[in-house]
Coordinates of C-alpha atoms in Angstrom, one line a residue:
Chain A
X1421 CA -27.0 -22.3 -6.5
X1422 CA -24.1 -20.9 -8.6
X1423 CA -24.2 -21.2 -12.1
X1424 CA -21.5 -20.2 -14.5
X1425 CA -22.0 -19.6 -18.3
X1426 CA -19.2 -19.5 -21.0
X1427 CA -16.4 -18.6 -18.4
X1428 CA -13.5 -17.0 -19.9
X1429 CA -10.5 -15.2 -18.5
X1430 CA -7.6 -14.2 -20.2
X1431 CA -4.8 -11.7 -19.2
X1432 CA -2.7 -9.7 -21.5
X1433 CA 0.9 -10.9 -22.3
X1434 CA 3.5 -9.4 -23.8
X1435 CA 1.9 -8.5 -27.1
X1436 CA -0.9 -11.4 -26.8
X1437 CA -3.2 -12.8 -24.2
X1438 CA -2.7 -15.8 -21.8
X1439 CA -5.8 -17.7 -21.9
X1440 CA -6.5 -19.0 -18.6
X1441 CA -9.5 -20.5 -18.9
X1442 CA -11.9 -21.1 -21.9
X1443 CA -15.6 -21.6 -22.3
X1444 CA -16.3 -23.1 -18.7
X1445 CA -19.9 -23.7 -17.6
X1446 CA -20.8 -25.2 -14.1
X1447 CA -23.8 -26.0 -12.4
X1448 CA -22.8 -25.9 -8.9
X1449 CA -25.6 -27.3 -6.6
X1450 CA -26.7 -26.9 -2.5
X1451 CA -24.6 -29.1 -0.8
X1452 CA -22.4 -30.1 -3.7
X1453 CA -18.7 -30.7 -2.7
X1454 CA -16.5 -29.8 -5.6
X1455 CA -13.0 -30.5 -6.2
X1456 CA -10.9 -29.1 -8.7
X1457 CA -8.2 -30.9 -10.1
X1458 CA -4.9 -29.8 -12.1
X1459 CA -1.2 -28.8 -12.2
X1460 CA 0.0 -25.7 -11.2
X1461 CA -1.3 -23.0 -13.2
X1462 CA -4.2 -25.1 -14.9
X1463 CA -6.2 -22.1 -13.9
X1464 CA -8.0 -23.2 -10.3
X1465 CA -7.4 -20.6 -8.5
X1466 CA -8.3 -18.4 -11.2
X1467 CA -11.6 -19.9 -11.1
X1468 CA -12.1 -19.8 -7.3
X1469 CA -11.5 -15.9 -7.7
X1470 CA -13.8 -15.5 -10.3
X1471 CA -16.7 -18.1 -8.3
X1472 CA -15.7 -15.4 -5.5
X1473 CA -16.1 -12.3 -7.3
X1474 CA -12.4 -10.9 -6.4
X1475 CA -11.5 -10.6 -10.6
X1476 CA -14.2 -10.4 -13.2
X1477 CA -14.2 -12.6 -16.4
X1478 CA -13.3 -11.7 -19.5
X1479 CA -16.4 -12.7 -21.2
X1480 CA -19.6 -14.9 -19.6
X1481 CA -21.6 -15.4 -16.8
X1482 CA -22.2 -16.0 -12.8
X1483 CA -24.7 -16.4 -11.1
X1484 CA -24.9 -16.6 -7.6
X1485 CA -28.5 -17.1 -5.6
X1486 CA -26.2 -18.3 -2.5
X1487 CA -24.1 -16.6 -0.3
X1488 CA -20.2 -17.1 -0.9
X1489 CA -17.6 -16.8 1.6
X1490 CA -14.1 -15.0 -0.7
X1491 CA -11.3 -17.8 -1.2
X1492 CA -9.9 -19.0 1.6
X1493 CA -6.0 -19.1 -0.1
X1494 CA -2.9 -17.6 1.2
X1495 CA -3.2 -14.0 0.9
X1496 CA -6.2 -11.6 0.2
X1497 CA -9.0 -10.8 2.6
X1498 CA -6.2 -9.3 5.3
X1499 CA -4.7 -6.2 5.9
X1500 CA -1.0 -7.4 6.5
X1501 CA -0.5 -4.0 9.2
X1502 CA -3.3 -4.7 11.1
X1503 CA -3.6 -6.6 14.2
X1504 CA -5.8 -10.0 14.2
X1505 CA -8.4 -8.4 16.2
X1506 CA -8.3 -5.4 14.0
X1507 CA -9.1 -7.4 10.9
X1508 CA -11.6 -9.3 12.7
X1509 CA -13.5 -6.4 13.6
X1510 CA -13.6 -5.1 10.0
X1511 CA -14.8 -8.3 8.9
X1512 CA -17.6 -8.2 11.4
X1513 CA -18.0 -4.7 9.9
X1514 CA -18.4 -5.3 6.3
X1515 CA -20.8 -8.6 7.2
X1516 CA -23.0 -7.4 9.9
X1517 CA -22.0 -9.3 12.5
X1518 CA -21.7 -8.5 16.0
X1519 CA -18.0 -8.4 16.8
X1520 CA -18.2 -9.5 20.5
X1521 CA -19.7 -13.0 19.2
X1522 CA -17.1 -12.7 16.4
X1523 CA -14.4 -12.5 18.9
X1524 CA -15.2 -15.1 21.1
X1525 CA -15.4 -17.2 18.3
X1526 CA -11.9 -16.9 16.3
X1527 CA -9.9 -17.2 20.0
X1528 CA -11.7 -20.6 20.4
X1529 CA -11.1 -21.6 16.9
X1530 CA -7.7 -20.0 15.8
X1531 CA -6.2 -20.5 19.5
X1532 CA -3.7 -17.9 18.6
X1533 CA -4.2 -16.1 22.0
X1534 CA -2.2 -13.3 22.7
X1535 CA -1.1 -13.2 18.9
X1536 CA -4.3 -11.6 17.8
X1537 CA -2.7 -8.5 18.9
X1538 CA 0.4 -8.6 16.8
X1539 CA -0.3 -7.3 12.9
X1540 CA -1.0 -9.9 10.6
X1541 CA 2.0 -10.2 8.7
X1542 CA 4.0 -11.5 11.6
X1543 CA 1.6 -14.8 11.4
X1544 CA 3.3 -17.7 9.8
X1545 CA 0.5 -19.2 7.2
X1546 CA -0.8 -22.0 9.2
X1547 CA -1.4 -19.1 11.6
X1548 CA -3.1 -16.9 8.7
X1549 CA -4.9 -20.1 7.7
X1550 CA -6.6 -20.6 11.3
X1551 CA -7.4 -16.9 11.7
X1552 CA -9.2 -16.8 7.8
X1553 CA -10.7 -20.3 8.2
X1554 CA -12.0 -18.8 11.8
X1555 CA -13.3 -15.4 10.2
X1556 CA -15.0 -17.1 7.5
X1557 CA -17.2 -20.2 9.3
X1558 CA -18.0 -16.8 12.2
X1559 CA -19.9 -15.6 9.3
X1560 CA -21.0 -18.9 8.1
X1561 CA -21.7 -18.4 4.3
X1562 CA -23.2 -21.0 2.5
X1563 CA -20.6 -21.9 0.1
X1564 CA -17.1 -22.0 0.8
X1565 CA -14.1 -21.6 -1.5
X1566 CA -11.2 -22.8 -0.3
X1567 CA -7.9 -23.0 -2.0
X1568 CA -5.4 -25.2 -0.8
X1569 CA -5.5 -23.7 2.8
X1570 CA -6.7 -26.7 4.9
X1571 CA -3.1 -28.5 3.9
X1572 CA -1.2 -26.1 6.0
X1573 CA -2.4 -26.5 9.3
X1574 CA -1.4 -28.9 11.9
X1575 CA -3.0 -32.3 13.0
X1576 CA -5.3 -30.3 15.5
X1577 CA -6.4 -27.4 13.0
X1578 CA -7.1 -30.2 10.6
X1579 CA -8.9 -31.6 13.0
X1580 CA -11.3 -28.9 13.6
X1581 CA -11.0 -27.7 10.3
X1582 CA -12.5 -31.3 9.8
X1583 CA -15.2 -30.9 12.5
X1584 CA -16.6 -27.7 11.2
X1585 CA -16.7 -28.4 7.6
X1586 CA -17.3 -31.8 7.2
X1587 CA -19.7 -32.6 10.0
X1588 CA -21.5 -29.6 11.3
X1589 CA -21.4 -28.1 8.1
X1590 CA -22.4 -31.0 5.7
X1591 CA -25.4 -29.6 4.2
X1592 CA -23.1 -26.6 2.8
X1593 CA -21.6 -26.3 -0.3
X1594 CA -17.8 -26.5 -0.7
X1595 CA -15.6 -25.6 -3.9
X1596 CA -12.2 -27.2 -2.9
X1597 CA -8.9 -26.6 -4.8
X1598 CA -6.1 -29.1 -3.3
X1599 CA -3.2 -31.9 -3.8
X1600 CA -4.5 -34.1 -1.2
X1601 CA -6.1 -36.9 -3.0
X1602 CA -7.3 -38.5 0.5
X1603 CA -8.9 -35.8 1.5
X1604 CA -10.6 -35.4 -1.9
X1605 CA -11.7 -39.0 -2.5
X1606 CA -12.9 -38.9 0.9
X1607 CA -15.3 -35.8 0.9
X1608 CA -16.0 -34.8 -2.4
X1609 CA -18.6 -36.1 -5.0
X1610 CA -18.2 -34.1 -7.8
X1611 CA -14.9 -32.7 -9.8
X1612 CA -13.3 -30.6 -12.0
X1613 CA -10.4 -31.3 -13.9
X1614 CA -8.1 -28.3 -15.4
X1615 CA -6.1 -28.7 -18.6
X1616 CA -4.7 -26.4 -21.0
X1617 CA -7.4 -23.5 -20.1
X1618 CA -10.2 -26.2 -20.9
X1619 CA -11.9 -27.7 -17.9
X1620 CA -14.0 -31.5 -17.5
X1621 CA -16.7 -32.1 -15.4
X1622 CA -17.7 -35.3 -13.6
X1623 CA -19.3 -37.0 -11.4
X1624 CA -17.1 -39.6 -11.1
X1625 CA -14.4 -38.5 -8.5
X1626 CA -12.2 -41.3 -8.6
X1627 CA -12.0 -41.7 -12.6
X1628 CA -10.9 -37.9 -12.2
X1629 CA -8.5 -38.8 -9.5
X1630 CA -7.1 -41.0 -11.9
X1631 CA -6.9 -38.8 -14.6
X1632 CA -5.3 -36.2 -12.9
X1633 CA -2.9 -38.1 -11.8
X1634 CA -1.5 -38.7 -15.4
X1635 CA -1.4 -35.4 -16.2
Chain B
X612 CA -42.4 -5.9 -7.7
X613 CA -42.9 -2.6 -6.8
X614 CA -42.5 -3.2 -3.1
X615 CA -39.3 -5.4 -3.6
X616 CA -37.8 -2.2 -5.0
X617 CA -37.5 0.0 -2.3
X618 CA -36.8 -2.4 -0.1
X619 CA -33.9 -3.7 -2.0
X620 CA -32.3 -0.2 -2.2
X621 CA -32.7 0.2 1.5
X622 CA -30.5 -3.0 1.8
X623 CA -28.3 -2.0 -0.6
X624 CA -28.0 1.3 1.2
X625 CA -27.0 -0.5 4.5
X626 CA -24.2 -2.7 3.2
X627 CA -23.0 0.9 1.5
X628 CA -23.0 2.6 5.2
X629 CA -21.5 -0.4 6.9
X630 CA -18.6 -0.7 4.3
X631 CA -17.6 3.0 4.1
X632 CA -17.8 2.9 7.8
X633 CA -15.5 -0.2 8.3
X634 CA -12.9 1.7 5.5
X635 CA -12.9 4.7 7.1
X636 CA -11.6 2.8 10.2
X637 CA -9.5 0.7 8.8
X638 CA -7.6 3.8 7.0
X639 CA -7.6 5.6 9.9
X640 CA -5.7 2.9 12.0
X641 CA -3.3 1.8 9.6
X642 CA -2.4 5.7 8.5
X643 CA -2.3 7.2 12.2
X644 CA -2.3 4.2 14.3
X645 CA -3.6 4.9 18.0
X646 CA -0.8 6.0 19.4
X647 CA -0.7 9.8 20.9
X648 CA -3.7 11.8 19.3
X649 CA -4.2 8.9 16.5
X650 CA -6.7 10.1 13.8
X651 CA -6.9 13.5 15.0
X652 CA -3.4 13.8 12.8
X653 CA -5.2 14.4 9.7
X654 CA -5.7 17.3 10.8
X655 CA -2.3 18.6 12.1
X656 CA -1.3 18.6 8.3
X657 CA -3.4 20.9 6.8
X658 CA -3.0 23.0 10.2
X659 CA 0.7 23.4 9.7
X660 CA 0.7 24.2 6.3
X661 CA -1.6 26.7 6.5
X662 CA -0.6 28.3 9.7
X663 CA 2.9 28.0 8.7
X664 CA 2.3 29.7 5.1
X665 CA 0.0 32.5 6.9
X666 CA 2.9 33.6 9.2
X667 CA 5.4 33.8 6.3
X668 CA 3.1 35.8 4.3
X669 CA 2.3 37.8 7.5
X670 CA 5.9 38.5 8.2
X671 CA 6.6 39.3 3.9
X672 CA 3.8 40.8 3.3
X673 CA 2.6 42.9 6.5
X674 CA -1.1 42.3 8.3
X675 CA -3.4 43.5 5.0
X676 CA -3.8 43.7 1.7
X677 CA -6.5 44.9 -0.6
X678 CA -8.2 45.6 2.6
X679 CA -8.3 41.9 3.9
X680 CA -6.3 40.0 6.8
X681 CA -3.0 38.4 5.4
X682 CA -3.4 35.7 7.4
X683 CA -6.8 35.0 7.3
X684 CA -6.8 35.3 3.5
X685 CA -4.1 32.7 3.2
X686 CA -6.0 30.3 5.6
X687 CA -9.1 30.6 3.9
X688 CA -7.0 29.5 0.5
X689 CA -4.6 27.3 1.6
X690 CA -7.1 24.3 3.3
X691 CA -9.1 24.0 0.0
X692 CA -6.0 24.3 -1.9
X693 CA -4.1 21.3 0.4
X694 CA -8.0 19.4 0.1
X695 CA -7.4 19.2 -3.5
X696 CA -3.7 18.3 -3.7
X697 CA -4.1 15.6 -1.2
X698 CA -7.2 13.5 -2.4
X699 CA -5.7 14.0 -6.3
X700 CA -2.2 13.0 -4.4
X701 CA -4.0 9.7 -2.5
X702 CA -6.4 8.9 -5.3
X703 CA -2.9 7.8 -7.6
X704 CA -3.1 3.8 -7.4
X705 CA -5.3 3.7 -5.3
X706 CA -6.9 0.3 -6.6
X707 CA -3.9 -1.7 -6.8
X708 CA -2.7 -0.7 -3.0
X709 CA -6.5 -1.8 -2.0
X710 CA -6.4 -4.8 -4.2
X711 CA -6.6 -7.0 -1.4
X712 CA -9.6 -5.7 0.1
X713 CA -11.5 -7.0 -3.8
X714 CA -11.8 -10.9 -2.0
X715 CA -15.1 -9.0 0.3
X716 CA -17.5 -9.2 -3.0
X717 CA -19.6 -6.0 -0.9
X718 CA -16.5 -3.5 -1.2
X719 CA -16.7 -1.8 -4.2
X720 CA -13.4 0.3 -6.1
X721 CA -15.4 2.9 -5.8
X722 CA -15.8 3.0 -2.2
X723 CA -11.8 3.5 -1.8
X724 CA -11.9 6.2 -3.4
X725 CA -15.1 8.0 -1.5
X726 CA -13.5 6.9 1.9
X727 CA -9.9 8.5 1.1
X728 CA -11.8 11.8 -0.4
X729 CA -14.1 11.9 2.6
X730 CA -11.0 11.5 5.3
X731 CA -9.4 14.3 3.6
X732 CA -12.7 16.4 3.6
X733 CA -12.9 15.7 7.1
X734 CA -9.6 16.9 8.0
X735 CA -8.9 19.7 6.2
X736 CA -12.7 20.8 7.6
X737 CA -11.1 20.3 10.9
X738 CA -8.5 22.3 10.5
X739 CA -10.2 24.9 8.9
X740 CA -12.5 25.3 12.3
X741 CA -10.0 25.0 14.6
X742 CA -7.4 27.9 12.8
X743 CA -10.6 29.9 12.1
X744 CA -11.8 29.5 15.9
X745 CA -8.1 30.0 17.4
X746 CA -7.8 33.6 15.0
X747 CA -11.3 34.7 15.6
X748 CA -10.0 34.8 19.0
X749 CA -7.5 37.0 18.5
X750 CA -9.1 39.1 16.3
X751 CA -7.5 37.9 13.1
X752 CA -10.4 36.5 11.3
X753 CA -13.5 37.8 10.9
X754 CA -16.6 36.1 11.9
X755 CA -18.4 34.4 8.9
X756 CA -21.0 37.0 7.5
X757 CA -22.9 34.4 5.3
X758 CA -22.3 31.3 6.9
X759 CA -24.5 29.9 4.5
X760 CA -22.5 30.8 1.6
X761 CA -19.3 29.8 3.0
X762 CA -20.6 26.5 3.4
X763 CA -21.6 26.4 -0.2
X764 CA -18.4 27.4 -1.8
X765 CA -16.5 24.9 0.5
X766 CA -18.9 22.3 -0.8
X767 CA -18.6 23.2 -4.7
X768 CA -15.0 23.1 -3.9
X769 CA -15.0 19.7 -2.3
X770 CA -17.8 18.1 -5.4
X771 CA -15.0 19.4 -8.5
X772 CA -12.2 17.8 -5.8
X773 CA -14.3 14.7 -6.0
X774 CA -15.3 14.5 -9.4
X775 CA -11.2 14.8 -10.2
X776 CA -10.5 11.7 -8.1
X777 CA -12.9 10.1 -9.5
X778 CA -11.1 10.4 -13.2
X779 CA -7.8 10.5 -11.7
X780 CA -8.1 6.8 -9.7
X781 CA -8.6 5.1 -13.0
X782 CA -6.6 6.9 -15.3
X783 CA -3.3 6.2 -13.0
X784 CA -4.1 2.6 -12.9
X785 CA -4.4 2.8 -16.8
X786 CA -1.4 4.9 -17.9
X787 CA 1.6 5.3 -15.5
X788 CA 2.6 8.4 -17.3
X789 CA -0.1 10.2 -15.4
X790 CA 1.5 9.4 -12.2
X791 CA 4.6 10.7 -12.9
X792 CA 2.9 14.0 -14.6
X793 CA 0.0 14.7 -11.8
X794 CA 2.5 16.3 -8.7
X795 CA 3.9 18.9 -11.1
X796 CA 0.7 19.6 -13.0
X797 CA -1.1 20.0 -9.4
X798 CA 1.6 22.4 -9.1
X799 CA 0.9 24.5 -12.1
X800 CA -2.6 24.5 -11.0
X801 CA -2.0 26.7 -7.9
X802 CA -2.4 30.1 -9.7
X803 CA -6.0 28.9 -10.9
X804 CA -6.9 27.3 -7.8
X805 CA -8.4 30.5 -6.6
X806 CA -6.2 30.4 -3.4
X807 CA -4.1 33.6 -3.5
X808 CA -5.8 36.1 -5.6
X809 CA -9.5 37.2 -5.6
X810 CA -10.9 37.8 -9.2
X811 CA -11.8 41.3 -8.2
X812 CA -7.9 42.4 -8.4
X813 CA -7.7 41.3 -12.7
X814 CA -8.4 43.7 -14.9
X815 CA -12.3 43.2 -15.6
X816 CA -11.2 41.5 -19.3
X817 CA -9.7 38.4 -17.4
X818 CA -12.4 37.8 -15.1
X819 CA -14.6 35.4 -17.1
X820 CA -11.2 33.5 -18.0
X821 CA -10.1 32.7 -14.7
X822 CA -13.6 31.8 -13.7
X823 CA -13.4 28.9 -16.1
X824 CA -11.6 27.4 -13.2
X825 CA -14.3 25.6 -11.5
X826 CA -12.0 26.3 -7.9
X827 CA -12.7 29.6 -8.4
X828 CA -16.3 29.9 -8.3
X829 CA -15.8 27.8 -4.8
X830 CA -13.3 30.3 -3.1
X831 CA -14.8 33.2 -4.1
X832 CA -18.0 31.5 -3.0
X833 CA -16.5 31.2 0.9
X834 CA -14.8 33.8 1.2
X835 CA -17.8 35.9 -0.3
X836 CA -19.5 34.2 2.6
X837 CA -16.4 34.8 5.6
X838 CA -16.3 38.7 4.7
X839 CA -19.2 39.1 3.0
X840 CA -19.4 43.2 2.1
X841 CA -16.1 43.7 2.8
X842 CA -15.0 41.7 -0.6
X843 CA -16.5 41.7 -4.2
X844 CA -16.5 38.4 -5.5
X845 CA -17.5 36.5 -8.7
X846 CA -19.1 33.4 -9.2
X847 CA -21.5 30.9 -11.0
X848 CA -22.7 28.1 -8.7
X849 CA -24.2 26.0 -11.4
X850 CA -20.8 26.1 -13.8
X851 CA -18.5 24.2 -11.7
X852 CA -21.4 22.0 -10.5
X853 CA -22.2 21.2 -14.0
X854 CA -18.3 20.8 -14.6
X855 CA -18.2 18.1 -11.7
X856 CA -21.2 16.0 -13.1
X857 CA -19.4 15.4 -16.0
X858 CA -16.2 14.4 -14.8
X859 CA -18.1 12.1 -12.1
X860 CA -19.6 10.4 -15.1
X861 CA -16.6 10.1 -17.4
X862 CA -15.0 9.1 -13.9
X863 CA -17.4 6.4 -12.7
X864 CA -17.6 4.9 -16.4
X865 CA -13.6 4.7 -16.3
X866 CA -14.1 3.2 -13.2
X867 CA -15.9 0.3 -14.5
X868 CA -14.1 -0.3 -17.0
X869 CA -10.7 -0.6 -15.1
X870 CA -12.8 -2.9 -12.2
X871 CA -13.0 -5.6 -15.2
X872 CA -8.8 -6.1 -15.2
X873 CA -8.1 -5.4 -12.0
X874 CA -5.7 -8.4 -11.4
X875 CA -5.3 -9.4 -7.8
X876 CA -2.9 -11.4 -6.0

């Protein structure tokens, strides 16, 4: 379970503070598959790094009694200069696991073959996406954040990306930033909706489909 | 309760060995690669500047003074002094260039800066057996009398080098005048680093003054240690100790603090 109280976060700006996101509380339970919902800059991934411990709020609470995998976005969680293999052993490292299994697992899943050789920052994203979706399911955390990365991949990585989540993983919890409606109508049955720093709750995934769409 | 404690820290403990481990590695690949000798470079640096230093002095100054090697009294205060100039040099923004490494919830701040301070350490210890080794060889350094002692002062050294990252990390990411001040300022420090004058040549009125400086107390400890009789040297062990406790704790609650705005891409 993760439960957040009285989120804030704010950055300084200028002379002021950007308020990023006010007052949020969330109940987020085993299994739940959340989706949250907004423009650009309505303060998702904000909340994804908080969930995942990478920034610390400006005021309230988390609570986390399961384990939570960092955000699967873009950037973070690599080392640009370091080879695919490289930053898959440190992963293994840091979580405990043993690297041989870890290996085996991210050239079956990323099928980036000789490429896990070259540094990092030579990888196009859909390549960085397979290689941190593959790190992060080798450690299999409980809860997964992922923000926006399943939209970059190819029909095949979707695919798997589809396989592992969705089916194998179903009992798992899953805190999903993303534009793809389908996708979100489909899988999720909570969501969030982000506007102006304030943030709406419901159950009712399509009504929030709706409403983000006229935003 | 009481037996979830212990076992708690002890799990706590192991994520803290496995992430300093994994750090250490990672730094040492991405600063020295594995090409050629790979991490045995952080050595080389240390080596050359104070090999390099000792023969200039040697060739200046002639094979002794007050009664002591040239070279081997050079040596002995060159590798603490390039210690301390290079973790106070890599501990400068050290959070933003790691700022990446925040998405793995068990890395802490602090651990970049123990895993930079303890690569240093590492190296400059290297270097500072394998001169020592090569010019006991040739007669040029005397064999530690204390090594006991030696050890000590090298470690009191290395704990006030510590304690200074410690405040210095922070600090830089909260004022960037700092950064611009620290490379001259480490500069001015070299007269009261200890490394090329022994307390025992001032005038007996200076003494306690320039033993304020916690390095010091830490080369006069080793080197009290390498020539034991030969040399008088001053020192306190608990001052500088004391000295570093506080700046760890000023350091570690500056620390936190700055941990609460990191902002990461």
């Amino acid at each position: 379970m993760i439960v957040c109280q009285n989120l804030s976060k704010s950055y300084p700006m200028g002379h002021g503070r950007k308020h990023v996101l006010r007052d949020l509380s969330l109940r987020v339970n085993p299994a739940d598959k959340i989706a949250l919902l907004g423009r650009n800059g309505a303060g998702k991934s904000t909340f994804i790094k908080l969930l995942g411990g990478v920034e610390l709020p400006t005021s309230g609470t988390i609570r986390r009694t399961m384990s939570i995998s960092w955000p699967l976005g873009f950037n973070g969680g690599f080392q640009g200069s370091l080879t695919g293999y490289d930053n898959a052993r440190f992963i293994a490292r840091i979580y405990g696991k043993p690297y041989d299994w870890m290996k085996d697992f991210i050239e079956d899943f990323t099928e980036l073959g000789r490429q896990l050789n070259m540094p990092v920052k030579t990888y196009s994203s859909g390549m960085r996406a397979r290689l941190a979706f593959g790190l992060s399911l080798a450690i299999d955390f409980d809860c997964y954040l992922i923000d926006e990365i399943i939209l970059v991949g190819d029909a095949n990585f979707r695919e798997k990306c589809h396989y592992e989540l969705f089916e194998r993983r179903k009992d798992r919890t899953l805190i999903l930033a993303s534009h793809d409606m389908g996708a979100i109508r489909d899988f999720c049955n909570r969501a969030v909706v982000f506007r102006d720093g304030q943030a709406t709750e419901t159950d009712d995934v399509a009504r929030a489909i709706e409403e983000y769409e006229r935003l | 309760m009481s037996s979830v404690k212990p076992s708690r820290l002890r799990q706590g403990l192991k994520v803290q060995g496995r992430v300093i481990h994994a750090l250490i590695i990672r730094e040492l690949i991405t600063r020295f690669g594995r090409e050629n000798i790979g991490f045995l470079w952080m050595m080389v640096e240390p080596l050359l500047f104070a090999g390099l230093v000792a023969i200039i002095w040697r060739m200046m100054r002639g094979s002794e003074e007050h009664g002591v090697s040239i070279v081997a009294f050079v040596v002995t205060g060159y590798i603490p002094l390039t210690l301390f100039r290079h973790v106070v040099g890599r501990s400068v923004a050290i959070f933003q260039a790691n700022s990446s490494l925040m998405y793995h919830r068990q890395i802490q701040i602090l651990d970049f800066v123990i895993v930079r301070f303890l690569i240093e350490m590492l190296g400059t210890m290297m270097a500072f057996v394998f001169i020592a080794t090569i010019l006991i060889c040739f007669d040029a350094f005397p064999i530690p009398a204390d090594p006991g002692l030696m050890i000590a002062g090298w470690l009191v050294y290395c704990a006030f080098s510590f304690s200074l990252c410690l405040m210095i990390a922070p600090l830089s990411e909260m004022s960037e005048v700092l950064e611009k001040f620290l490379p001259v300022t480490t500069y001015i420090m070299i007269p009261f680093s200890g490394s090329f004058t022994m307390v025992s040549w001032l005038s007996p009125g200076l003494r306690q003054y320039i033993l304020w400086s916690p390095f010091v107390n830490g080369v006069e400890m080793m080197r009290g240690g390498i020539w034991g009789e030969h040399l008088v040297v001053y020192y306190d062990v608990w001052y500088p100790l004391g000295v570093s406790m506080i700046f760890s704790a000023i350091g570690l609650v500056l620390i936190r603090r700055v941990r609460r705005k990191i902002v990461v891409e």
